[in-house]
C-alpha angles and dihedrals in degrees: 000000000000117000120215129203121200120199092010117198120203108264099228115121109223117186113238098007129125123227113244122189125207120241092239113059120218130214116231131182123213105244116208094211126165120219134219119179118192090339095310121113112238133188129211113249118249112281095030127105140182116229135195117222116179091333095312121115115226114204127191104263095219093055093047095046098044091046087061094047097259128129126234123209137163123228104208096192094057096027087233127151106217120208112183131173096181099093104100097144104090134180119230096214100049145009091262110125137184129210148147089065117186116182119188126184116241135180090260098042123287142328114228124198130174147118135274125213124204120176136210090252089065094051090049091052090049092050091050093049111099091212103044099089090198115127118210111266096023124129113263133183109215113206136184145141127258109214115200126205132186126229090274094054095254115147108240104173153343125225122191112218137184141176136183118249140169114235095242136075134359112308142178119202135181123238135187126196142160132231124210090219138040110273097161092113095058121140099190136022127201126197108218142166094025122176155238096031129160116273121211131185111309115258118193108243124230111241107180108148118076134174120253092268092051091232100115130034138175135199147156091050120186124187142191127185119223134164096344094314135093119227113212131196126177147119128288126197130192112213094198130078117252142033117306141180109215141182117200137167121223113205120195124206138193125230091278093052096255115146112246098183147312138240132199119236110196118165145124115247146166124237144176133209090202103050138021117265128172140173133188126257134196120197141143137224137196115265136017114291100150090124093056119145101197141011136204130204122217117185111215098177132004114179134168114246139183093202118118112270114267 
């Protein structure tokens, strides 16, 4: 049996808007369409429908845009639905994304401009986190680091960024930042160390691969390949008491022991020889080594420091 809808209103939930109905009603027919995006079968989420109006299929804009890798946001001030596919810089620990990057060389280094996207899913996760302390609708400053790599996978710079948001709805905000070095020739950018993010119950990480001196170890590694690079997130532990600035190389191997690629791990961290301590890291390397079977850690430098931990 066909189902008809009279006076159909677009089924997108926009926070703070008021439903307005046209003087002339339209007749729409629910259309039981199947979807395939870039050769992959896709299903509409629960609560969404496809309709047929005068022979034209109307598809939920969020489903269509996100299936193609774009983001969707709503600008309340201009009552504009924004669909944007220029947010390729993704974070591995959240749905926060950066895009529209413009990097300009300056006398001191480089000026970096761009946009940050934070979606409603992130705010809901924050509200459901017992440790977030962020109420829906409150003002929030979202922070993170943009890590830049050249075409050989060498890390060439880090730029702290931030933008003001409201903890509700899908939003796009501008940011401006400066780098203390020239990163204009970058080939890949990674969005790391974003916050605030939801915090669940602490689970002790597994750190099981150490360098030959047993000073620095990694574990619980997760990966994602993108644009000829591999994004890497994991835990790092310093098995030596004090604060240290370190530079290490992670080498990933296949089942036959052939090196698939490397990644630089450069951070400042705190360690203890008496008890286990660990922090997260987010880096990238040239190539695709998501199917690696083993990894080695080589410490290049390991120096005491009094700088704040980063």
